[in-house]
mmCIF file of C-alpha atoms and ligand atoms in Angstrom:
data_model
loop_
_atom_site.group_PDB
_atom_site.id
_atom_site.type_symbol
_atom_site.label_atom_id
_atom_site.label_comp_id
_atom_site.label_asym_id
_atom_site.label_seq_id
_atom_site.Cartn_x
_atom_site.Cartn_y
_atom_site.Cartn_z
ATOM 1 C CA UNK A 13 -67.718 -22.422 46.611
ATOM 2 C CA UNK A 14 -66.159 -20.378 49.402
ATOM 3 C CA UNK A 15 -65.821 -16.788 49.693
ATOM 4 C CA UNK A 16 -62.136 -17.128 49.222
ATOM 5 C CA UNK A 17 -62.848 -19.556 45.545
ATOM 6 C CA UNK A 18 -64.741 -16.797 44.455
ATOM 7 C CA UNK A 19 -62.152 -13.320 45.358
ATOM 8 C CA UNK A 20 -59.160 -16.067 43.649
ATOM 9 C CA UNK A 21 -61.818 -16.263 40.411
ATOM 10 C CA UNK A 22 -62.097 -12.943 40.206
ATOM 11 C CA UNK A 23 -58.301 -12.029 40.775
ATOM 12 C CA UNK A 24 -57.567 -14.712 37.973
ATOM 13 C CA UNK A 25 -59.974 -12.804 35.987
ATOM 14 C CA UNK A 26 -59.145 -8.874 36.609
ATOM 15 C CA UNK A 27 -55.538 -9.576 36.694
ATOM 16 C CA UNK A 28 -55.601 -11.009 32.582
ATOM 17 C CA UNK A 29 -57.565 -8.523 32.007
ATOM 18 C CA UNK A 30 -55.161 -6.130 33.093
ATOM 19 C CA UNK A 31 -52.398 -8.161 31.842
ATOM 20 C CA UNK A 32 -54.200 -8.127 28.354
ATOM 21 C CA UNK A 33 -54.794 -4.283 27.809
ATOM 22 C CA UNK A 34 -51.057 -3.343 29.525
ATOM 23 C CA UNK A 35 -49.487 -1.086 27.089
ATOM 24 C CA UNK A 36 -45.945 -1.014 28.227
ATOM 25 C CA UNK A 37 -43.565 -3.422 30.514
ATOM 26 C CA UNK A 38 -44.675 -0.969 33.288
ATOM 27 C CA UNK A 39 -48.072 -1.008 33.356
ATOM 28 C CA UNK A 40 -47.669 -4.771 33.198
ATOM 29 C CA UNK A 41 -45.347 -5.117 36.193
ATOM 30 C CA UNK A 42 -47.765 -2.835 38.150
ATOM 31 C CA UNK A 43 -50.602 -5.262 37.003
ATOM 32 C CA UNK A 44 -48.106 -7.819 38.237
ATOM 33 C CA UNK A 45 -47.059 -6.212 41.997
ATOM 34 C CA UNK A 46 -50.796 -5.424 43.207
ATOM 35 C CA UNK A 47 -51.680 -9.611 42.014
ATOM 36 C CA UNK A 48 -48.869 -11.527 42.732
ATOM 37 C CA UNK A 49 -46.494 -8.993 44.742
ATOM 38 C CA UNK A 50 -45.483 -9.433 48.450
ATOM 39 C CA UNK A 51 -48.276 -7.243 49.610
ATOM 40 C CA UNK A 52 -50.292 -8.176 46.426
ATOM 41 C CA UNK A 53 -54.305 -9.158 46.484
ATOM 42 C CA UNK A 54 -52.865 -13.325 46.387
ATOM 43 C CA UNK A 55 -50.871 -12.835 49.318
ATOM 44 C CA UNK A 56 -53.691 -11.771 51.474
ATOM 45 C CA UNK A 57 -56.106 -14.642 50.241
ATOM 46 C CA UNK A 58 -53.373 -16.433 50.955
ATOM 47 C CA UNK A 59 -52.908 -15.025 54.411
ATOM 48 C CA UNK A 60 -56.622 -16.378 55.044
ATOM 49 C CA UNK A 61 -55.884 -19.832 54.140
ATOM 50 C CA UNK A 62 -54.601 -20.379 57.628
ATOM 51 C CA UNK A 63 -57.902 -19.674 59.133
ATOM 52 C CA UNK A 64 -59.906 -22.152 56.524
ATOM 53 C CA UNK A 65 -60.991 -25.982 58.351
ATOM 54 C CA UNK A 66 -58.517 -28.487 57.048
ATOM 55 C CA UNK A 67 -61.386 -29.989 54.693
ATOM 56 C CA UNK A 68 -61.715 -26.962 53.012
ATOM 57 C CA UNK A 69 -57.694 -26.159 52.391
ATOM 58 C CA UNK A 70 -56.679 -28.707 50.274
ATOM 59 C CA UNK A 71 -59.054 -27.751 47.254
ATOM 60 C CA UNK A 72 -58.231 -24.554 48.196
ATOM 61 C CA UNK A 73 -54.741 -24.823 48.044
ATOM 62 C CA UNK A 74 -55.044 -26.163 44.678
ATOM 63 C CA UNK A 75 -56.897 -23.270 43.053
ATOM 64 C CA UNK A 76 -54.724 -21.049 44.667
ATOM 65 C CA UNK A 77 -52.066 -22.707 43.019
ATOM 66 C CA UNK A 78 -53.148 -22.611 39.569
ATOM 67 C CA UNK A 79 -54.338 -19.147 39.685
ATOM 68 C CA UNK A 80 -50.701 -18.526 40.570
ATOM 69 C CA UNK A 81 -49.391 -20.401 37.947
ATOM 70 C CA UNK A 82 -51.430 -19.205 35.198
ATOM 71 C CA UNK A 83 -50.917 -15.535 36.188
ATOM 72 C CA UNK A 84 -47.201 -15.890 36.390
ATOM 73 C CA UNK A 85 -46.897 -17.650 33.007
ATOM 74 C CA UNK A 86 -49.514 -15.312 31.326
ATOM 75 C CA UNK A 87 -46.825 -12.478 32.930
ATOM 76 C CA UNK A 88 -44.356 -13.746 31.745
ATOM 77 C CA UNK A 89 -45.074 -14.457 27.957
ATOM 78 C CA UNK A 90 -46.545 -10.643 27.924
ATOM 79 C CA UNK A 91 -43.264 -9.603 29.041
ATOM 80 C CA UNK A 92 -41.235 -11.591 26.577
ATOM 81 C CA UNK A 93 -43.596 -10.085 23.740
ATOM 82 C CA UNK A 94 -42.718 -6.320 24.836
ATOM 83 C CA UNK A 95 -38.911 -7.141 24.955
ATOM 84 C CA UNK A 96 -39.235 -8.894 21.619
ATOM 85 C CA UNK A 97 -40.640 -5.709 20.251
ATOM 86 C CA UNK A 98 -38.543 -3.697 21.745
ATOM 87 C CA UNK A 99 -35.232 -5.307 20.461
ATOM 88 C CA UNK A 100 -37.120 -5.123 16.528
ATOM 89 C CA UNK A 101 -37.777 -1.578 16.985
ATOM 90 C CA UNK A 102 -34.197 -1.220 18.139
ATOM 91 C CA UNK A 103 -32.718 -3.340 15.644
ATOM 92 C CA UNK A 104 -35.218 -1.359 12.657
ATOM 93 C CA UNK A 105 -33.802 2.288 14.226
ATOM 94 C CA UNK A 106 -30.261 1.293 14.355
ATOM 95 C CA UNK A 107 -29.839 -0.694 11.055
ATOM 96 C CA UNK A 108 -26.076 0.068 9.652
ATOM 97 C CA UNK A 109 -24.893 -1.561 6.109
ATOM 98 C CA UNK A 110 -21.648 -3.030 7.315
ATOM 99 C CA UNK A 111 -20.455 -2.991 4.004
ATOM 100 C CA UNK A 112 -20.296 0.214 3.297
ATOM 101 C CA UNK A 113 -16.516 1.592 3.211
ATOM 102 C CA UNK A 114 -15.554 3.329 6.303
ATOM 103 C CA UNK A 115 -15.816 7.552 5.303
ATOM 104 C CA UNK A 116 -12.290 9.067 4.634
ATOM 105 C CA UNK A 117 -10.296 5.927 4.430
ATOM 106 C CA UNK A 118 -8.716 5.953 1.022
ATOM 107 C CA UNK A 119 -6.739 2.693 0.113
ATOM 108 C CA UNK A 120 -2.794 3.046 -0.423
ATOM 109 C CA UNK A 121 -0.920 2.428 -3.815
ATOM 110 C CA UNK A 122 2.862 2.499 -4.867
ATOM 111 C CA UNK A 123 4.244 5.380 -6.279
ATOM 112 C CA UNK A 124 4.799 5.293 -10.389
ATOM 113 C CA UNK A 125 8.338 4.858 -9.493
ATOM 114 C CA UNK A 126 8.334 2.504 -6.950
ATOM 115 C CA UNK A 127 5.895 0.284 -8.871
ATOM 116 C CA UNK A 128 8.689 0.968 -12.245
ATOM 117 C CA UNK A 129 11.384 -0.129 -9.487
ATOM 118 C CA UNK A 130 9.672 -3.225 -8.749
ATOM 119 C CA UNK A 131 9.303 -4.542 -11.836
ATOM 120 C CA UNK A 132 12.681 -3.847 -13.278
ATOM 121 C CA UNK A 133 14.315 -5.459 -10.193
ATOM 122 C CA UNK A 134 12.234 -8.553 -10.448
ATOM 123 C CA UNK A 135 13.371 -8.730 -14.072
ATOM 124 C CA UNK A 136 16.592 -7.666 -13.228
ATOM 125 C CA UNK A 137 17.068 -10.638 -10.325
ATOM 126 C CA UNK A 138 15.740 -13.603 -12.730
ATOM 127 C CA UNK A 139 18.051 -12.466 -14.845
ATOM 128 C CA UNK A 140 20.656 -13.067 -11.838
ATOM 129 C CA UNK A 141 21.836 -10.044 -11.429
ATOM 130 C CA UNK A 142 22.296 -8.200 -7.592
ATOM 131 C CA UNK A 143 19.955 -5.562 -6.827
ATOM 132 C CA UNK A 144 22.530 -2.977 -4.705
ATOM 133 C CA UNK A 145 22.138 -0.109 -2.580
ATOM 134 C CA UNK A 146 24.797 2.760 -2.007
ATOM 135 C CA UNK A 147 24.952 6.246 0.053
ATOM 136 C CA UNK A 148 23.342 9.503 -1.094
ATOM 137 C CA UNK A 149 25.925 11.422 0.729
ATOM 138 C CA UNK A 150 28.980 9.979 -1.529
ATOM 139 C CA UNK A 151 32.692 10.641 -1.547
ATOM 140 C CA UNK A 152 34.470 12.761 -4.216
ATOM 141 C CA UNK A 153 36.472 9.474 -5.292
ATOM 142 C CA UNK A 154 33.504 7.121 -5.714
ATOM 143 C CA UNK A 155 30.907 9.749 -7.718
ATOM 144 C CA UNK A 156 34.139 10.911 -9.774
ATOM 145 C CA UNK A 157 37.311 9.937 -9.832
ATOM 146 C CA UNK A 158 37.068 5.777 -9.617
ATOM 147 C CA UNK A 159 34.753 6.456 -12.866
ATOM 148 C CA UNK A 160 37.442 7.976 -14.812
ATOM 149 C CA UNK A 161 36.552 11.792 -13.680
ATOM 150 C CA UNK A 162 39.579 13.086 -12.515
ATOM 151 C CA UNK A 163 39.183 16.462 -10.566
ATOM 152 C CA UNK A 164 40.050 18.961 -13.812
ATOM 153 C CA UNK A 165 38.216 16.956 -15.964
ATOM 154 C CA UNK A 166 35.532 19.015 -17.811
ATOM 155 C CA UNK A 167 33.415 16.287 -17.605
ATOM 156 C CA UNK A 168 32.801 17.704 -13.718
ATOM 157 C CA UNK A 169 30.874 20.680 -15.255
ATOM 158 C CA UNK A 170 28.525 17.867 -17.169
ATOM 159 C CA UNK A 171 26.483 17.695 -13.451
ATOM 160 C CA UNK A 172 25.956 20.444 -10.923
ATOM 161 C CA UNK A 173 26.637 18.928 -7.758
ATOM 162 C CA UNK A 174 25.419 20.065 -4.416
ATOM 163 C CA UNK A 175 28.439 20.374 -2.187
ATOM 164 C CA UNK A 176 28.633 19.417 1.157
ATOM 165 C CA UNK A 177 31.179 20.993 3.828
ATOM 166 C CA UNK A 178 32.918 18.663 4.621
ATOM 167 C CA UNK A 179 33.979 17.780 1.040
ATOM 168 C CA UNK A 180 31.404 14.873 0.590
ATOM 169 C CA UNK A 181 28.619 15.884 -2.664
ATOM 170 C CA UNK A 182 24.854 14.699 -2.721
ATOM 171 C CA UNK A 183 25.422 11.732 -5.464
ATOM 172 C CA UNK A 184 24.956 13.205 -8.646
ATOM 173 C CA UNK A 185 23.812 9.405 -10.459
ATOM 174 C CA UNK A 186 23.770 6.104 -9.027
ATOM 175 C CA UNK A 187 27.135 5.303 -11.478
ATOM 176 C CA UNK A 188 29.088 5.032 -7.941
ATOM 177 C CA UNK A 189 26.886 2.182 -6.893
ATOM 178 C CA UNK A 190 29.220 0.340 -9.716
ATOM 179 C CA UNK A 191 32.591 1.220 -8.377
ATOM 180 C CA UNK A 192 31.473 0.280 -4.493
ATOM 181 C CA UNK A 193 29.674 -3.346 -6.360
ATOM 182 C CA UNK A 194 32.828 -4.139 -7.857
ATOM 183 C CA UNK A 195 35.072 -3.697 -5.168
ATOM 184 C CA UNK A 196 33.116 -5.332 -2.722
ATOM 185 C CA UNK A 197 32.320 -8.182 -4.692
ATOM 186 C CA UNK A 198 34.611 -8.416 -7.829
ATOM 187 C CA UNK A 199 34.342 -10.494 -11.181
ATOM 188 C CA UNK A 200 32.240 -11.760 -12.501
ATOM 189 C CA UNK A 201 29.887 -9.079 -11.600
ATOM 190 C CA UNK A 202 26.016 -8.071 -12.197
ATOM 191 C CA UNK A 203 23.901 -5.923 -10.657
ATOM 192 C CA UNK A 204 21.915 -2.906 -11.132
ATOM 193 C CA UNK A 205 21.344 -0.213 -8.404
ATOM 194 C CA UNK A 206 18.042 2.400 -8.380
ATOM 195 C CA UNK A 207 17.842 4.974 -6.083
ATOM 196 C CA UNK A 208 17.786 8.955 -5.308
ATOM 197 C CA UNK A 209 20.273 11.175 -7.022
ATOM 198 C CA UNK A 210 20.736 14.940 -6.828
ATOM 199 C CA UNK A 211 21.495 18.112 -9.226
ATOM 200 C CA UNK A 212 21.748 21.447 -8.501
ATOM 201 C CA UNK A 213 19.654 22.473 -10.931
ATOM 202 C CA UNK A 214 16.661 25.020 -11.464
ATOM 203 C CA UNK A 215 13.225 23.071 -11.094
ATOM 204 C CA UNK A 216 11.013 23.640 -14.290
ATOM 205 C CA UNK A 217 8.499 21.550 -15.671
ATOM 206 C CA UNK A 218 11.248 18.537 -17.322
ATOM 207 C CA UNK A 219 14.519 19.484 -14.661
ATOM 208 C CA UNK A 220 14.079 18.510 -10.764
ATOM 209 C CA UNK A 221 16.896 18.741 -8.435
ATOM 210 C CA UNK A 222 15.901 15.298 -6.708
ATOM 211 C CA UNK A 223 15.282 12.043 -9.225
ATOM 212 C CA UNK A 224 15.587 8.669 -9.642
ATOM 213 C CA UNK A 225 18.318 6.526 -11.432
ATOM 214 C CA UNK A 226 18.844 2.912 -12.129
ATOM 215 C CA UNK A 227 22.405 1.586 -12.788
ATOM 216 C CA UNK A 228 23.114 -1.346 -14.591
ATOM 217 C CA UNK A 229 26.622 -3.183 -14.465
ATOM 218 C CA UNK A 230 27.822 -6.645 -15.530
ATOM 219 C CA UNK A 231 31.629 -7.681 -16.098
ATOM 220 C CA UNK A 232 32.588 -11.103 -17.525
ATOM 221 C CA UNK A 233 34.811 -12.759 -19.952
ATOM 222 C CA UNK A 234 34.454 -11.272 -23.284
ATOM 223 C CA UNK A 235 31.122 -9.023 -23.175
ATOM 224 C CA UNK A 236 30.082 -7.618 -26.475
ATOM 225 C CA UNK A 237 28.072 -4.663 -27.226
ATOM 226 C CA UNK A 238 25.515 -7.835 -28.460
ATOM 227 C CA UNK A 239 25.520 -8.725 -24.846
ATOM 228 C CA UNK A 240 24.486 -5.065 -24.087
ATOM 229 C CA UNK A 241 21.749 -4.680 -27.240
ATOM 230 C CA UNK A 242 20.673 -8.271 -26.051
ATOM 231 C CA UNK A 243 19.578 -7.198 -22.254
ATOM 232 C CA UNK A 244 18.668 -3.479 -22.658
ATOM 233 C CA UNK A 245 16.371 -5.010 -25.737
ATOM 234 C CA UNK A 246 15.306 -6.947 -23.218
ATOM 235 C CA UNK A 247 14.552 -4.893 -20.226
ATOM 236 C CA UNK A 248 12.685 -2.263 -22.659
ATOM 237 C CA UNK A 249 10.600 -4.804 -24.253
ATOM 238 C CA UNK A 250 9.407 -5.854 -20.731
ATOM 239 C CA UNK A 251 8.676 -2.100 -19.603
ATOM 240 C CA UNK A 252 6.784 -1.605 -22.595
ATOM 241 C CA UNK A 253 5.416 -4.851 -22.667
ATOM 242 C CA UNK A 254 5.574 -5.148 -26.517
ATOM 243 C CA UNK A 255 8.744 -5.674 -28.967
ATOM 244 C CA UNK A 256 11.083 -2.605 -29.467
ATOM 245 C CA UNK A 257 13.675 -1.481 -31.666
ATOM 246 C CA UNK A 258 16.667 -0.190 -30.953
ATOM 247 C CA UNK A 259 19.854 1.679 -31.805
ATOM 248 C CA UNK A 260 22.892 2.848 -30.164
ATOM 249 C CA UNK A 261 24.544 6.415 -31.282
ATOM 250 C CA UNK A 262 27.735 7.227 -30.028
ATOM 251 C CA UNK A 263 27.374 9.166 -27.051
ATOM 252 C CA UNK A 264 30.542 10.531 -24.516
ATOM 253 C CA UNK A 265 30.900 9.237 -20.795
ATOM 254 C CA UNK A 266 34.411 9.616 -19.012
ATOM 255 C CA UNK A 267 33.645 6.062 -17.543
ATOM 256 C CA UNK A 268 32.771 4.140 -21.006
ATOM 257 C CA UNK A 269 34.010 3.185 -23.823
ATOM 258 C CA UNK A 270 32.861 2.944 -26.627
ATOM 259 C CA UNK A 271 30.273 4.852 -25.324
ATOM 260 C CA UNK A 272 26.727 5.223 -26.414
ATOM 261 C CA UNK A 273 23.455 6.815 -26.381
ATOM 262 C CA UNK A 274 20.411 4.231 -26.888
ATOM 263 C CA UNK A 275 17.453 4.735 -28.941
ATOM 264 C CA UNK A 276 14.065 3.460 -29.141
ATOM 265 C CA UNK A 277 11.449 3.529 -32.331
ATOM 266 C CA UNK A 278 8.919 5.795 -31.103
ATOM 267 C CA UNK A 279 6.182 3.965 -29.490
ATOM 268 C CA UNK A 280 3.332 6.243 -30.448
ATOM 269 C CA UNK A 281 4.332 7.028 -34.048
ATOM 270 C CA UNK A 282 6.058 3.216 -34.814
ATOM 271 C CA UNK A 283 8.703 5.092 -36.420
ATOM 272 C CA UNK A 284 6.661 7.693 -38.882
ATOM 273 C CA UNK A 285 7.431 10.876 -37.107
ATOM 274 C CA UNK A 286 5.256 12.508 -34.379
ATOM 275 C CA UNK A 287 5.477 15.474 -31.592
ATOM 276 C CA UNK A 288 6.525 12.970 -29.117
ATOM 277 C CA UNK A 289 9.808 11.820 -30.912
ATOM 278 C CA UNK A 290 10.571 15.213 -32.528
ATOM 279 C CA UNK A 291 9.326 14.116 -36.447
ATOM 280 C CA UNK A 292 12.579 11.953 -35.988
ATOM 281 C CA UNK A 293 10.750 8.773 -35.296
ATOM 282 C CA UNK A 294 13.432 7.836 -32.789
ATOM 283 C CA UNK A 295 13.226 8.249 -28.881
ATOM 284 C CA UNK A 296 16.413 8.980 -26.776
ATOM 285 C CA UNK A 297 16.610 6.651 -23.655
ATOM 286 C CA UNK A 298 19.104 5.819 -22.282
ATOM 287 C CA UNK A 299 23.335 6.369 -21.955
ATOM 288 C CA UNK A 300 25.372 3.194 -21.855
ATOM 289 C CA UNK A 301 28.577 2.063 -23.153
ATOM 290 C CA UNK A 302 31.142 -0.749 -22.666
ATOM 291 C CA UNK A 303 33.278 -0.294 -19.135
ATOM 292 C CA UNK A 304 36.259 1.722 -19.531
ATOM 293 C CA UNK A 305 39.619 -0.122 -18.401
ATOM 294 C CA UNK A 306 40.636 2.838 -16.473
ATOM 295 C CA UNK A 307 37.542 2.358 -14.258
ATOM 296 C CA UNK A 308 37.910 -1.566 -13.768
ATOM 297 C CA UNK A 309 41.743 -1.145 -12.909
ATOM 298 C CA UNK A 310 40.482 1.706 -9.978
ATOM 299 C CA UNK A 311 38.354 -1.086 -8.586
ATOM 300 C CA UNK A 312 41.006 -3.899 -8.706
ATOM 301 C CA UNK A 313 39.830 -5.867 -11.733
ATOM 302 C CA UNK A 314 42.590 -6.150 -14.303
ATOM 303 C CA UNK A 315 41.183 -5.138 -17.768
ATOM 304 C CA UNK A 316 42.913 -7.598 -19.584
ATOM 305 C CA UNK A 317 41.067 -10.517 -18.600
ATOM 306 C CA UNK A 318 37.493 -8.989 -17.299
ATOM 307 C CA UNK A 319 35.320 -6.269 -19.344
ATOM 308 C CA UNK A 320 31.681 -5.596 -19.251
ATOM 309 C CA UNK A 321 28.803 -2.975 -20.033
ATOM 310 C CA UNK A 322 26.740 -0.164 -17.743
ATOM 311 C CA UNK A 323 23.793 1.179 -18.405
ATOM 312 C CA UNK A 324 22.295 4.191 -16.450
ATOM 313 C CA UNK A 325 18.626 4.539 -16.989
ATOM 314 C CA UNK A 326 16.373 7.295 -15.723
ATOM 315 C CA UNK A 327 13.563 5.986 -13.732
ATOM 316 C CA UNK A 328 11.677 9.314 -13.408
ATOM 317 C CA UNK A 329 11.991 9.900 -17.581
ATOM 318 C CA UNK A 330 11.217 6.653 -17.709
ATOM 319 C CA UNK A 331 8.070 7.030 -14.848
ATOM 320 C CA UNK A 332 6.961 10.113 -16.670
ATOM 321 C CA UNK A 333 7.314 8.391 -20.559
ATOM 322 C CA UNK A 334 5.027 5.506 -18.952
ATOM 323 C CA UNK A 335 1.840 6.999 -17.597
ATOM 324 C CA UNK A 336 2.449 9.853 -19.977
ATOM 325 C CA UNK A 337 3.405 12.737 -16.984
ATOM 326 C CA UNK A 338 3.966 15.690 -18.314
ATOM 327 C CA UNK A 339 5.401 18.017 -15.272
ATOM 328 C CA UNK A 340 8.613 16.014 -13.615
ATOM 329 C CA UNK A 341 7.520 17.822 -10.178
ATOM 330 C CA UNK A 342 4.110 16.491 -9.633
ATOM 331 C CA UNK A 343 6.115 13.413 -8.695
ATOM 332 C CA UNK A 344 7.449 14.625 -5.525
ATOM 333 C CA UNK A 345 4.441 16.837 -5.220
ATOM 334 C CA UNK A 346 2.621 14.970 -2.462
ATOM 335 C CA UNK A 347 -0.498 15.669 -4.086
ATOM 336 C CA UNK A 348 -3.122 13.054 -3.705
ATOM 337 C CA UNK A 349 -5.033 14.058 -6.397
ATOM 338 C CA UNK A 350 -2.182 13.136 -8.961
ATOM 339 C CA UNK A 351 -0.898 9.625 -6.535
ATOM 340 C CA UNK A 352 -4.812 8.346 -6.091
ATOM 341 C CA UNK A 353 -4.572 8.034 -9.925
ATOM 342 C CA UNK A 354 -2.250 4.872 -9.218
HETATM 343 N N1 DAH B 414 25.807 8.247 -14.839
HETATM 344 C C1 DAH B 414 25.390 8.897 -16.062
HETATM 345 C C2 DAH B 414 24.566 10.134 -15.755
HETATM 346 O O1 DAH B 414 23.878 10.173 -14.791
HETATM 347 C C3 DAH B 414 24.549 7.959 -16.897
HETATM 348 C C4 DAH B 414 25.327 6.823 -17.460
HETATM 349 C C5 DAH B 414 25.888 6.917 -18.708
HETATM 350 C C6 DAH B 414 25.467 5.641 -16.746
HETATM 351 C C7 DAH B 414 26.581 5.868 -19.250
HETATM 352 C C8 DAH B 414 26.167 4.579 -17.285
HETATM 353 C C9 DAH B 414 26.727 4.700 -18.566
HETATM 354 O O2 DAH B 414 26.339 3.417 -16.628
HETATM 355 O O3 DAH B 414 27.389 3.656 -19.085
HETATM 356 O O4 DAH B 414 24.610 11.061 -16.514
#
């Protein structure tokens, strides 16, 4: 055993050693530079090789080799350890529950009277009829006079329109919906039309100056006031999702006629009398009537051989009746305390 056998032993040795008892990737790699660096203890055993006899090199060479070797693979697998434990401290410090629910993201929902809308129109469309859209800036003619309100009628004074100045009005009810659906598509005829109407009214707790409608219109051959009970028993019956009985009083609209007010038995009481309905066990819901000739002839449809019903139903009564709201202007509120409910 040479000189040179002996210094690569002991490097083999010192340097595990060191490897062993390295506490951090550091002291490891500084373990690793003064063994196996460029100016490292093996490079200057090896720089004595040269100066061996031939006989000697080759066994030489070999050692040399597998001190190499075993220090470089001993490095290595120390190093992997520290970056494994590294990455699990990392991974223990950092740990996030993905499923959690993101802070201050609240999840959307309809409005009551969107969701109300919704389900009236899909009712409304398998029954075929059109669902139809009109201005909220209307013309005098179409939100009076085409529905049988002629300019002194006193039936003007019946809604407190807002005025615009150049003669146009905010639409006081969605009625004119029926006289732009007729013309524009004539008999036979159904549709309904929801949207925004306005009053100029003061805003308490049951009167809001901005609500929501839902007109009702069809015109055949030889419609009944069955045909009428038959749908609007139908419609209410879906709203409520139960049974309901009804009854029609007479009730006055310039653009009906007969025309009527329509009834429901009190849901709450069935009929015996409660706060809700007033002791009377009946619940007032909604005006309709059979379509006045003088309002078919203003849209072009003679009278004589078409005739029909309308119905105009309040959506935001009808909102408010629903989830049982008692204050009509938390609906246009904004507040999310009262929409988050759902
Ligand atoms: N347009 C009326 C209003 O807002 C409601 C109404 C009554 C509509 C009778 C109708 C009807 O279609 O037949 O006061």
């Amino acid at each position: 055993m040479t000189l040179l056998d002996s210094q690569l032993e002991e490097l083999r040795r010192a340097t595990l050693a060191a490897f062993a008892s390295a506490g951090s990737v550091e002291e490891l790699e500084e373990s690793r530079v003064g063994a196996l660096g460029r100016k490292g203890t093996l490079a200057q055993i090896s720089k004595e090789f040269g100066k061996l006899p031939p006989e000697d090199r080759a066994q030489l060479g070999k050692l040399l080799n597998s001190v190499k070797q075993d220090l470089e693979t001993e490095y290595e697998q120390k190093k992997r350890r520290f970056e494994q434990t590294e990455l699990t401290d990392r991974l223990a410090k950092e740990w996030l529950d993905v499923t959690l629910p993101a802070p201050g993201v609240h999840p959307g929902s309809l409005h009551p009277i969107t969701q109300l809308q919704n389900e009236i129109e899909d009712l409304f469309t398998s029954l075929g009829f059109a669902v139809l859209d009109g201005p909220e800036v209307e013309t005098e003619e179409h939100n009076f006079d085409a529905l049988n309100i002629p300019p002194s009628h006193p039936a003007r004074d019946m809604q407190d329109t807002f005025w615009l100045s150049n003669g146009h009005l905010l639409r006081t009810h969605t009625s004119p919906v029926q006289v732009r659906g007729m013309r524009k598509l004539g008999p036979p005829l159904r549709m309904i039309a929801p949207g925004r109407v306005f009053r100029n009214e003061e805003v308490d707790a049951s009167h809001e100056h901005t609500f929501y409608q839902l007109e009702g219109m069809m015109i055949d051959r030889d419609v009944s006031v069955a045909h009428l009970i038959y749908f609007m028993k139908t419609l209410l019956s879906s709203i409520f999702k139960r049974e309901v009985t009804v009854r029609l009083r007479p009730g006055y609209f310039p653009f009906v006629e007969p025309g009527f007010e329509l009834d429901i038995h009190c849901l709450i009481c069935d009929g015996a009398g409660c706060s809700v309905c007033k002791q009377s066990g009946w619940v007032e819901l909604m005006p309709c009537g059979l379509v006045h000739p003088n309002v078919l002839r203003m849209s072009n449809i003679d009278p004589e051989e078409w005739n029909g019903f309308a119905f105009g139903l309040g959506l935001t009564r009808l909102a408010m009746m629903r989830y049982g709201i008692d204050d009509v202007r938390l609906l246009q509120s904004g507040d999310l305390r009262f929409l988050m409910q759902f």
